[in-house]
Coordinates of C-alpha atoms in Angstrom, one line a residue:
M60 CA 72.4 158.7 -8.7
K61 CA 73.8 155.8 -7.6
K62 CA 75.1 157.2 -4.3
L63 CA 71.4 158.4 -3.6
T64 CA 70.7 154.9 -3.7
S65 CA 73.1 152.8 -1.9
I66 CA 71.8 155.3 0.4
L67 CA 68.8 154.8 0.6
T68 CA 69.4 151.1 0.9
F69 CA 70.8 152.1 3.8
C70 CA 68.7 154.1 5.2
C71 CA 66.2 151.3 4.5
L72 CA 68.3 148.5 6.4
A73 CA 68.6 151.0 9.3
F74 CA 65.8 151.4 9.7
G75 CA 64.4 147.9 9.5
L76 CA 63.1 148.9 5.7
S77 CA 63.9 145.5 3.2
A78 CA 65.2 146.7 0.5
A79 CA 64.5 142.5 -0.9
E80 CA 62.3 141.6 -3.2
L81 CA 59.7 138.8 -2.9
P82 CA 60.3 135.9 -5.0
A83 CA 58.5 135.7 -7.9
D84 CA 57.5 131.4 -7.5
L85 CA 55.5 131.9 -4.7
Q86 CA 53.2 129.6 -3.7
W87 CA 50.4 132.0 -1.5
E88 CA 48.2 129.8 0.5
T89 CA 45.3 130.1 3.2
N90 CA 42.7 128.0 4.6
D91 CA 39.1 129.2 4.0
A92 CA 37.1 125.2 4.3
D93 CA 38.7 123.9 7.5
P94 CA 35.2 123.4 9.4
I95 CA 33.8 126.0 12.2
F96 CA 34.2 124.5 14.9
A97 CA 32.5 127.9 17.2
S98 CA 28.7 127.3 17.8
P99 CA 26.1 129.8 15.2
E100 CA 23.9 129.8 18.3
A101 CA 26.2 131.4 20.5
R102 CA 24.8 134.9 21.8
R103 CA 27.0 138.2 22.9
G104 CA 26.7 139.2 26.0
G105 CA 27.3 138.9 30.0
E106 CA 29.9 138.8 32.2
F107 CA 31.9 135.6 32.7
N108 CA 33.4 135.1 36.7
M109 CA 36.5 133.5 36.8
M110 CA 38.4 133.0 40.3
M111 CA 42.5 132.5 40.8
L112 CA 44.4 131.5 43.4
S113 CA 47.1 134.6 44.0
F114 CA 47.0 137.8 42.1
P115 CA 50.0 138.4 39.5
L116 CA 53.3 139.9 40.5
T117 CA 53.6 141.4 37.2
F118 CA 51.6 141.9 33.7
R119 CA 54.6 141.9 31.4
T120 CA 54.7 138.4 29.9
V121 CA 58.4 138.4 29.6
G122 CA 60.7 139.1 32.2
P123 CA 61.3 137.9 35.9
D124 CA 58.5 136.9 37.6
S125 CA 56.4 137.1 34.5
N126 CA 55.9 133.2 33.9
T127 CA 52.3 132.8 36.1
A128 CA 48.8 131.6 35.5
F129 CA 47.7 135.2 34.2
R130 CA 49.8 135.3 31.9
S131 CA 48.2 133.0 29.1
F132 CA 45.4 135.6 29.3
I133 CA 47.7 137.9 28.0
L134 CA 49.5 135.9 26.1
E135 CA 46.9 134.4 24.2
N136 CA 44.9 137.5 23.9
Q137 CA 47.9 138.0 21.8
L138 CA 46.8 136.4 18.4
G139 CA 50.3 135.2 15.5
L140 CA 50.9 135.1 12.3
Y141 CA 48.3 131.9 12.2
G142 CA 46.1 129.8 14.6
L143 CA 46.4 126.1 14.3
H144 CA 42.9 124.2 13.6
P145 CA 41.6 122.5 16.8
D146 CA 40.4 119.4 15.1
T147 CA 42.3 119.4 11.7
E148 CA 45.7 120.7 12.7
N149 CA 45.9 122.9 9.6
P150 CA 47.0 126.7 10.4
I151 CA 44.6 129.3 10.1
P152 CA 43.5 133.2 9.9
A153 CA 45.0 134.4 12.2
L154 CA 47.2 137.9 11.9
A155 CA 47.7 136.7 8.4
T156 CA 45.1 136.4 5.4
H157 CA 48.0 134.3 3.6
W158 CA 51.3 132.1 3.8
A159 CA 53.8 130.9 1.9
F160 CA 57.2 128.9 2.3
G161 CA 60.4 130.0 0.7
D162 CA 61.9 127.0 -1.3
D163 CA 65.1 127.1 1.2
D164 CA 63.3 124.6 4.2
R165 CA 64.7 128.4 6.7
T166 CA 61.7 131.5 5.1
M167 CA 58.2 131.5 5.6
Y168 CA 56.2 134.3 3.9
F169 CA 53.5 136.1 5.5
R170 CA 50.3 138.8 3.5
L171 CA 49.2 140.1 6.9
N172 CA 45.3 141.7 7.2
P173 CA 45.3 145.4 6.4
E174 CA 42.6 145.5 9.2
A175 CA 44.6 143.8 12.1
R176 CA 44.1 147.1 14.9
W177 CA 45.8 146.5 18.5
S178 CA 43.3 147.7 21.4
D179 CA 44.7 151.3 21.0
G180 CA 43.0 151.2 17.9
V181 CA 47.0 151.8 15.9
P182 CA 47.3 149.4 12.4
V183 CA 49.8 146.5 13.2
T184 CA 52.2 146.0 10.5
A185 CA 55.0 144.7 10.0
D186 CA 56.8 147.2 11.8
D187 CA 55.5 145.9 14.9
F188 CA 56.6 141.9 13.1
L189 CA 60.3 143.1 12.8
F190 CA 60.2 145.5 16.1
A191 CA 59.1 142.1 17.7
L192 CA 62.4 140.6 17.2
E193 CA 64.2 144.2 18.3
F194 CA 62.4 143.5 21.4
M195 CA 63.1 140.3 21.9
R196 CA 66.8 140.4 21.3
S197 CA 67.1 143.3 23.8
E198 CA 69.1 142.5 27.5
V199 CA 66.4 145.1 28.9
I200 CA 63.8 142.7 29.0
R201 CA 65.9 140.5 31.1
A202 CA 64.2 137.2 29.4
P203 CA 67.2 134.9 28.3
W204 CA 65.4 132.3 26.9
Y205 CA 63.4 135.4 24.3
N206 CA 66.9 136.6 23.7
N207 CA 68.4 133.0 22.7
Y208 CA 65.4 132.1 21.2
Y209 CA 65.0 134.8 18.9
T210 CA 68.8 135.0 18.7
E211 CA 68.9 131.6 17.4
E212 CA 65.9 129.6 16.6
I213 CA 64.3 133.4 14.6
V214 CA 67.3 134.8 13.0
D215 CA 65.5 136.4 10.6
I216 CA 62.3 138.9 10.2
T217 CA 62.3 141.1 6.0
K218 CA 59.7 144.2 5.6
Y219 CA 58.7 144.0 2.0
D220 CA 56.1 146.8 3.0
D221 CA 53.2 147.1 5.7
H222 CA 51.6 144.7 5.4
T223 CA 54.5 141.8 3.8
I224 CA 57.1 139.8 5.3
S225 CA 59.3 136.9 5.8
V226 CA 60.6 135.7 9.6
T227 CA 63.7 133.3 8.5
A228 CA 63.6 130.2 11.2
G229 CA 67.9 129.5 12.1
S230 CA 68.5 126.1 10.6
P231 CA 66.2 124.1 7.7
K232 CA 62.9 122.5 9.6
S233 CA 60.3 120.4 8.2
R234 CA 57.0 122.4 7.1
R235 CA 55.5 120.9 9.7
E236 CA 58.0 122.4 12.4
L237 CA 59.1 125.8 10.3
L238 CA 55.0 126.4 11.4
N239 CA 55.7 125.4 15.2
T240 CA 58.5 128.1 14.7
V241 CA 58.2 131.1 12.3
G242 CA 53.6 131.7 13.7
L243 CA 55.1 135.1 15.6
T244 CA 53.1 137.5 18.0
P245 CA 53.7 141.3 17.5
Q246 CA 55.0 143.8 20.2
P247 CA 53.6 147.5 20.0
R248 CA 56.4 149.3 18.8
H249 CA 54.5 152.7 19.4
F250 CA 54.0 151.6 23.1
Y251 CA 57.6 150.9 23.8
E252 CA 60.9 152.0 24.5
L253 CA 63.5 150.1 25.7
S254 CA 64.3 151.9 28.7
G255 CA 67.6 150.1 31.5
D256 CA 64.8 150.5 34.0
W257 CA 62.4 148.8 31.0
V258 CA 60.8 145.6 33.6
R259 CA 60.3 148.0 37.0
R260 CA 58.6 151.0 34.0
Y261 CA 56.9 148.2 32.7
N262 CA 55.4 145.9 35.8
W263 CA 51.5 146.9 35.6
E264 CA 51.3 148.7 32.2
V265 CA 48.6 147.2 30.8
V266 CA 50.0 146.7 27.1
P267 CA 47.5 147.3 23.8
V268 CA 46.5 143.3 22.7
T269 CA 45.8 142.7 18.9
G270 CA 42.8 140.4 21.2
A271 CA 39.1 140.0 21.6
Y272 CA 39.6 141.3 24.7
V273 CA 41.8 144.0 27.8
I274 CA 42.3 145.6 31.4
S275 CA 39.3 147.6 31.9
D276 CA 39.5 148.0 35.3
V277 CA 42.3 146.5 39.0
R278 CA 41.9 146.1 42.2
R279 CA 44.9 145.1 43.7
G280 CA 45.0 141.7 45.5
R281 CA 41.9 141.4 44.7
S282 CA 40.6 141.0 41.5
I283 CA 40.9 141.8 37.4
T284 CA 38.4 141.9 35.1
F285 CA 38.8 142.3 31.4
K286 CA 36.2 144.2 29.0
R287 CA 34.9 143.2 25.2
L288 CA 35.9 145.1 22.2
D289 CA 32.9 145.9 20.4
D290 CA 34.3 146.3 17.8
W291 CA 36.9 144.2 17.3
W292 CA 38.8 144.0 13.8
G293 CA 38.7 140.1 14.2
N294 CA 34.8 139.8 15.1
D295 CA 33.6 138.9 11.2
L296 CA 36.9 136.3 10.4
R297 CA 36.3 132.9 9.1
Y298 CA 37.5 131.1 12.5
Y299 CA 36.5 133.6 14.9
R300 CA 32.7 134.0 14.2
H301 CA 30.5 132.9 17.8
R302 CA 33.4 133.2 20.0
F303 CA 34.7 135.3 22.7
N304 CA 31.2 136.1 22.8
V305 CA 30.7 137.5 27.0
D306 CA 30.9 141.5 27.5
E307 CA 33.2 141.3 31.2
I308 CA 35.6 138.3 32.4
R309 CA 35.9 139.1 35.7
L310 CA 39.6 137.6 38.2
S311 CA 39.3 137.6 41.4
V312 CA 41.4 135.8 44.3
V313 CA 40.5 134.2 46.3
R314 CA 43.1 131.8 48.5
D315 CA 41.7 128.3 49.0
L316 CA 40.0 126.5 47.3
N317 CA 37.4 125.0 49.4
I318 CA 36.7 129.0 49.4
A319 CA 36.3 129.5 46.4
Y320 CA 34.1 126.7 46.3
R321 CA 31.4 127.4 48.1
H322 CA 31.3 131.1 45.9
F323 CA 31.4 128.5 43.1
L324 CA 28.3 126.6 44.4
R325 CA 26.0 130.2 45.6
G326 CA 26.5 131.2 41.9
D327 CA 29.4 134.2 42.4
V328 CA 32.0 132.6 39.9
D329 CA 30.3 130.4 36.7
T330 CA 32.0 127.3 36.6
F331 CA 34.3 125.6 38.2
G332 CA 37.5 122.8 37.3
L333 CA 37.0 119.6 39.2
I334 CA 40.2 117.6 37.6
L335 CA 40.5 116.9 40.9
P336 CA 38.9 113.2 42.3
E337 CA 37.9 114.2 45.6
W338 CA 36.1 117.1 43.9
W339 CA 34.6 115.5 41.5
H340 CA 33.1 112.1 43.7
D341 CA 32.7 114.1 47.2
K342 CA 31.7 117.1 46.8
T343 CA 29.3 116.9 43.5
D344 CA 26.0 115.6 46.3
T345 CA 24.4 119.1 46.8
P346 CA 21.5 120.7 46.4
E347 CA 23.0 123.1 43.4
Y348 CA 23.7 120.3 41.0
R349 CA 20.6 117.3 42.4
N350 CA 18.2 120.5 41.1
G351 CA 20.3 120.8 37.9
L352 CA 21.4 124.6 38.6
I353 CA 24.7 123.0 37.6
N354 CA 25.8 120.7 34.9
R355 CA 29.0 118.3 35.1
I356 CA 31.1 117.1 32.3
W357 CA 33.7 114.9 31.9
F358 CA 35.3 115.4 28.5
Y359 CA 38.2 113.6 27.1
N360 CA 40.4 115.5 25.1
D361 CA 43.6 114.4 23.0
I362 CA 45.7 117.2 24.3
Q363 CA 50.0 116.4 24.7
Q364 CA 51.2 116.5 28.6
G365 CA 53.6 118.7 29.5
P366 CA 56.0 117.1 32.0
Q367 CA 54.7 116.7 36.1
G368 CA 56.8 115.3 38.8
L369 CA 59.1 115.8 41.2
H370 CA 62.0 117.9 40.2
L371 CA 65.2 118.1 42.2
N372 CA 67.4 120.3 42.4
T373 CA 71.8 119.3 41.3
A374 CA 72.8 122.5 42.9
H375 CA 72.1 121.3 46.8
P376 CA 74.3 118.6 47.5
R377 CA 73.0 116.1 49.1
L378 CA 71.5 115.8 44.8
R379 CA 74.7 116.2 43.0
D380 CA 75.0 112.2 43.8
V381 CA 73.0 110.3 41.3
R382 CA 72.7 107.1 43.0
V383 CA 70.9 109.3 45.8
R384 CA 68.4 110.5 43.1
E385 CA 67.6 107.0 42.1
G386 CA 67.2 106.0 45.7
I387 CA 64.6 109.0 45.9
A388 CA 63.3 107.9 43.3
H389 CA 62.9 103.9 44.1
A390 CA 61.7 105.4 47.7
I391 CA 58.7 107.9 45.8
N392 CA 55.7 105.4 46.0
M393 CA 53.8 107.6 43.2
Q394 CA 51.2 104.5 41.9
R395 CA 49.6 104.1 45.8
M396 CA 49.1 107.6 45.6
L397 CA 47.2 107.3 42.0
D398 CA 45.4 104.5 43.6
T399 CA 44.1 105.8 47.1
I400 CA 44.6 109.4 47.0
L401 CA 43.5 110.0 43.5
R402 CA 41.2 106.8 43.5
G403 CA 42.7 105.6 40.0
D404 CA 41.4 108.8 38.2
Y405 CA 45.2 108.9 36.9
E406 CA 47.1 107.4 34.5
R407 CA 51.0 107.1 36.0
M408 CA 53.5 109.6 33.8
H409 CA 56.6 107.7 32.6
T410 CA 58.6 109.9 31.0
F411 CA 59.6 113.4 30.6
G412 CA 56.3 114.5 28.9
T413 CA 53.6 112.4 27.1
G414 CA 51.2 112.3 23.8
Y415 CA 54.2 113.2 21.1
G416 CA 54.1 109.9 19.1
D417 CA 57.2 108.9 18.7
F418 CA 59.4 111.7 20.0
I419 CA 58.2 109.8 23.1
D420 CA 60.1 106.5 23.7
A421 CA 57.6 103.8 25.4
D422 CA 60.2 101.2 26.5
I423 CA 61.2 104.0 29.2
R424 CA 59.3 103.6 33.1
A425 CA 59.9 105.4 35.5
R426 CA 61.3 103.8 38.2
E427 CA 59.3 101.1 41.5
F428 CA 58.5 102.1 44.3
D429 CA 61.1 99.8 45.8
I430 CA 62.4 99.6 49.4
E431 CA 66.0 97.0 49.3
R432 CA 66.6 99.4 46.2
A433 CA 66.5 102.6 47.6
R434 CA 68.3 101.4 50.9
A435 CA 70.9 100.3 48.4
L436 CA 71.5 103.2 46.3
F437 CA 71.4 105.7 49.2
A438 CA 74.2 102.5 51.0
E439 CA 76.4 102.9 48.5
A440 CA 76.3 107.1 48.2
G441 CA 76.9 106.8 52.2
Y442 CA 73.6 107.0 54.2
D443 CA 73.9 103.4 55.7
R444 CA 73.1 104.8 59.5
Q445 CA 69.9 104.0 60.9
G446 CA 69.3 107.7 62.5
P447 CA 66.0 108.8 64.9
G448 CA 63.0 108.0 64.0
G449 CA 64.2 105.8 61.2
I450 CA 65.3 108.5 59.2
L451 CA 69.6 106.8 57.1
M452 CA 72.4 109.1 57.7
N453 CA 76.0 109.3 56.5
A454 CA 79.1 109.4 58.9
A455 CA 78.5 113.5 58.6
N456 CA 75.9 112.8 60.7
D457 CA 74.2 114.8 57.7
R458 CA 70.4 113.8 58.1
L459 CA 68.8 112.0 54.5
S460 CA 65.3 114.4 53.7
L461 CA 63.9 116.1 50.1
A462 CA 62.1 119.1 51.1
V463 CA 59.1 119.4 48.1
T464 CA 57.9 123.2 46.7
Y465 CA 54.1 122.5 45.7
T466 CA 51.6 125.4 45.6
T467 CA 48.1 123.8 45.7
Q468 CA 46.7 123.2 49.5
E469 CA 45.0 120.4 47.5
H470 CA 48.7 118.5 47.2
T471 CA 49.2 118.7 50.7
A472 CA 47.2 115.0 50.8
R473 CA 49.3 113.5 47.7
L474 CA 52.3 114.3 48.7
A475 CA 51.6 113.4 52.7
I476 CA 51.3 110.1 51.7
L477 CA 54.6 110.0 49.7
R478 CA 55.8 111.4 52.3
E479 CA 54.5 107.7 54.3
E480 CA 55.7 105.2 52.1
A481 CA 59.6 107.3 51.7
R482 CA 60.4 107.0 55.6
K483 CA 59.9 103.1 55.3
A484 CA 63.3 103.8 53.2
G485 CA 64.7 105.9 55.6
L486 CA 63.9 109.1 53.7
D487 CA 62.0 111.5 55.3
L488 CA 60.1 114.4 53.1
Q489 CA 59.2 117.7 54.2
L490 CA 56.8 118.8 52.6
N491 CA 56.9 123.0 51.8
L492 CA 53.2 124.7 51.0
V493 CA 54.0 128.4 49.0
D494 CA 51.6 130.1 47.9
G495 CA 50.9 129.9 43.8
A496 CA 52.9 133.0 42.5
T497 CA 55.5 133.5 45.7
G498 CA 56.3 129.3 45.5
F499 CA 56.7 129.0 41.2
K500 CA 59.5 132.3 42.2
A501 CA 60.8 130.5 44.8
M502 CA 61.3 127.1 41.9
L503 CA 62.0 129.5 39.6
E504 CA 65.0 131.1 41.4
K505 CA 66.4 127.8 42.5
K506 CA 65.4 127.9 46.2
H507 CA 64.0 124.3 45.9
E508 CA 65.7 121.7 46.7
A509 CA 62.4 119.7 44.9
A510 CA 59.9 121.4 43.2
W511 CA 56.4 119.4 42.5
L512 CA 54.6 121.3 39.2
G513 CA 53.4 120.4 35.9
W514 CA 54.4 122.1 32.7
G515 CA 51.9 122.7 30.0
G516 CA 52.2 120.3 27.2
G517 CA 51.3 121.6 24.2
G518 CA 53.9 122.2 20.5
L519 CA 54.4 119.3 17.9
Y520 CA 57.5 118.5 19.8
P521 CA 58.5 117.6 23.0
Q522 CA 61.0 121.4 24.2
Y523 CA 64.9 120.2 25.4
W524 CA 66.4 123.5 25.5
E525 CA 64.7 125.8 28.2
F526 CA 64.9 122.5 30.7
F527 CA 68.0 121.5 30.6
H528 CA 70.7 122.8 28.6
S529 CA 73.4 124.0 30.7
V530 CA 72.7 127.9 29.2
N531 CA 69.6 127.8 31.3
A532 CA 71.4 126.0 35.2
D533 CA 73.0 127.9 38.0
K534 CA 71.0 131.2 36.9
P535 CA 67.4 132.7 37.9
Q536 CA 64.5 132.8 36.0
T537 CA 64.8 129.6 33.6
N538 CA 63.3 126.7 33.1
N539 CA 65.9 124.6 33.8
L540 CA 65.0 123.9 37.3
F541 CA 67.7 120.9 37.9
N542 CA 69.8 122.8 37.4
I543 CA 71.5 120.2 35.3
S544 CA 74.7 121.1 33.5
D545 CA 75.6 117.9 31.7
E546 CA 77.2 117.1 28.1
Q547 CA 75.7 114.8 26.4
L548 CA 72.2 116.6 27.3
D549 CA 73.6 119.6 25.7
A550 CA 75.1 117.8 22.5
L551 CA 71.4 116.4 22.3
I552 CA 69.9 119.2 22.0
E553 CA 71.6 121.2 20.3
E554 CA 71.6 118.1 17.7
Y555 CA 67.6 118.4 18.3
R556 CA 67.3 121.6 17.1
I557 CA 68.9 122.0 13.8
T558 CA 67.9 118.5 12.2
M559 CA 65.1 119.1 10.4
D560 CA 64.3 115.1 9.4
L561 CA 61.7 114.6 11.5
D562 CA 62.4 110.3 12.0
A563 CA 66.0 111.4 12.8
K564 CA 64.7 114.1 15.6
A565 CA 62.2 111.7 16.8
A566 CA 65.9 109.7 17.4
I567 CA 67.0 112.2 19.1
S568 CA 64.0 112.7 21.3
R569 CA 64.1 109.1 23.0
R570 CA 68.1 109.9 23.0
I571 CA 67.6 112.5 25.2
Q572 CA 64.8 111.0 27.1
Q573 CA 66.5 108.3 27.7
R574 CA 69.0 110.0 28.9
V575 CA 66.7 112.5 31.4
H576 CA 66.8 109.0 33.3
E577 CA 69.6 107.8 32.5
L578 CA 70.4 110.9 35.1
A579 CA 67.4 111.0 37.6
I580 CA 66.3 114.7 37.9
F581 CA 62.8 113.8 36.9
I582 CA 60.4 111.7 38.7
P583 CA 56.9 111.3 36.8
G584 CA 54.4 111.5 38.0
Y585 CA 51.1 111.3 36.0
Q586 CA 49.0 112.2 33.7
V587 CA 45.6 113.1 33.1
P588 CA 43.7 113.7 29.5
Y589 CA 40.5 114.8 29.9
T590 CA 39.5 118.3 31.6
R591 CA 35.9 117.6 34.2
E592 CA 34.4 121.1 34.8
A593 CA 31.4 121.8 36.6
Y594 CA 29.1 124.6 36.0
W595 CA 26.3 126.9 35.9
R596 CA 23.2 126.0 33.5
Y597 CA 23.3 129.2 32.0
V598 CA 26.8 128.8 30.7
K599 CA 26.5 127.4 27.1
L600 CA 28.6 125.0 24.8
P601 CA 28.5 124.2 21.3
E602 CA 26.8 120.7 20.5
A603 CA 30.2 119.2 20.0
K604 CA 31.5 121.1 23.8
G605 CA 35.3 121.0 22.8
T606 CA 37.4 120.4 20.3
S607 CA 40.3 117.6 20.7
Q608 CA 42.6 119.9 21.3
S609 CA 40.5 122.2 24.7
P610 CA 42.3 121.6 27.8
S611 CA 39.4 123.9 29.0
L612 CA 35.4 123.9 27.5
F613 CA 35.7 127.6 29.8
W614 CA 39.2 129.2 28.3
P615 CA 37.9 132.9 27.1
M616 CA 41.1 133.9 25.2
E617 CA 42.2 132.0 22.3
G618 CA 44.7 129.1 22.7
A619 CA 48.0 127.9 21.9
P620 CA 49.2 127.3 19.9
H621 CA 45.8 125.8 18.9
S622 CA 42.4 128.3 18.4
T623 CA 40.3 126.4 21.2
G624 CA 39.4 129.0 23.7
G625 CA 36.0 131.4 23.1
L626 CA 33.5 129.2 23.1
F627 CA 31.4 129.5 25.4
W628 CA 28.1 131.8 25.4
I629 CA 26.3 133.0 28.5
D630 CA 22.3 132.4 28.2
Q631 CA 22.1 135.5 30.5
E632 CA 17.4 135.2 30.6
L633 CA 18.8 131.4 31.2
K634 CA 20.7 133.0 33.9
A635 CA 17.8 135.9 35.2
E636 CA 15.9 132.8 36.1
I637 CA 17.2 130.9 38.0
K638 CA 19.0 133.9 40.0
A639 CA 15.7 134.8 40.7
G640 CA 15.7 130.6 43.1
G641 CA 12.7 128.6 42.5
K642 CA 13.3 126.1 39.5
R643 CA 14.4 122.6 39.5
Y644 CA 15.7 121.3 35.9
E645 CA 17.0 117.7 34.9
P646 CA 20.5 117.4 37.0
V647 CA 23.2 117.0 33.6
L648 CA 26.0 114.4 34.4
E649 CA 27.6 114.1 29.7
V650 CA 30.8 112.1 29.8
V651 CA 32.3 112.9 25.5
E652 CA 34.8 110.7 24.4
T653 CA 34.7 111.7 21.1
W654 CA 38.5 112.3 21.8
R655 CA 39.8 109.7 23.5
R656 CA 42.6 108.2 22.9
K657 CA 42.8 104.8 22.8
E658 CA 45.9 102.5 23.6
P659 CA 47.3 100.3 22.2

């Protein structure tokens, strides 16, 4: 009998079936008391028309070429164990109905919703979470960041029964940080085969999801359509009622923003982002706005701002010298760009991301435009000879230039201002506009000298390992666009990842930020603490318009880590009335400052 028990235990462990027992003293929690942020007035139905500047290179969410804007439509249509309430920041049920904290400061326990289903109807079970760990650790997905995270940060997932699991982090953490670490999404065990040709095999596969929408139609290079699941398992959950209201989401490729805007004005696109100052100030005096057919809203949020600016590739011979990098920073007149092209609408960023409280060193200031200082640093690095056009050269006749790769046509005017000013310091900025997906692929493959881009914010704390640790340097398909390999940074990042005390962790974060500043590898650009959008009158919003964590008021999916999306709906009767023509309404321009962050 003992031998049979041992065999059964071995088989359970070998196939991911835990023989462990749940701790008896767990304090199970849920959340059914936080405010509802969707509108009970919302109505289901209709088609929501959006645009994207380029067609994605893959439908995969991991592996080569997957880190594109489109990926969010899939990732944020996958529910995790829980979401975060966008206004209270408390956890709310998603795939899990209840959770509990272990006494080891590393483990959380979860009861899965037995009603949860994949979009193909297969139940979501504990096995899908066990498989997620196997999946993310597998080399066949060719995703080193995920391989590392699911080895060092997530060290174990234990199954107690089909609907009870625990997730164990790699180091002790506060409860707040555990919530930031272990809120996993499952992977469909019944769908994937981890074969050697996984990347190619699943490049265009439509993978089952746990969210409300599935890809229903693909016209390669032209459009992607998502269809709402009428019988979605989450329809009646407290925090998902009255959300994800449209029946179809149609994404059409329009490779030029000006052409896309013309599509919007004639009603082929339902909403349009007006973050760009020239769009907000100059392109909204048309009959569609004057006749009240299109509304405008300026909505301040309180979200963390991801780093935006110039990423200098230290693998380039000229950029290995910190004096050259510092000189470039002093040759960039970011403030003139903000004051002129951006009309003072945006705010200067000084650090690698903002909005994380004590985790950001508020004493760091971005290097100011200073021609004399820039030229002195360039001279120290050997660039002390005036060449053709006033551009500096060194003794080897190497011309002081910097190729800037960027992916948005509308940013050309901004960078042109920087180029004009940089010439005063003897630096030649060469502007290299590349199509969105292709350009970002070139950046990930480290084919840039300088990359002009911004990263998404979010999360409870800044993330550093993927951007700065040397394990991600000199490798394609990682986010270390700086190719930086610095022992001091590595040590700080490793300490940061294992530190549990939040005050100590924040102190390490500030030291990391200081070291990044010293290395002069990132030239901060700007931050935008709001969203500005135009939308056809028939697109409706809740009374509050959005949440404190809404990066967009018209994001149709779940949102991450905060649950913010899918709050709008289509008034189909009003749409038919407007499309029939001849109607005029009172123009609408709203400025909502409910969540505006007050500067000290």
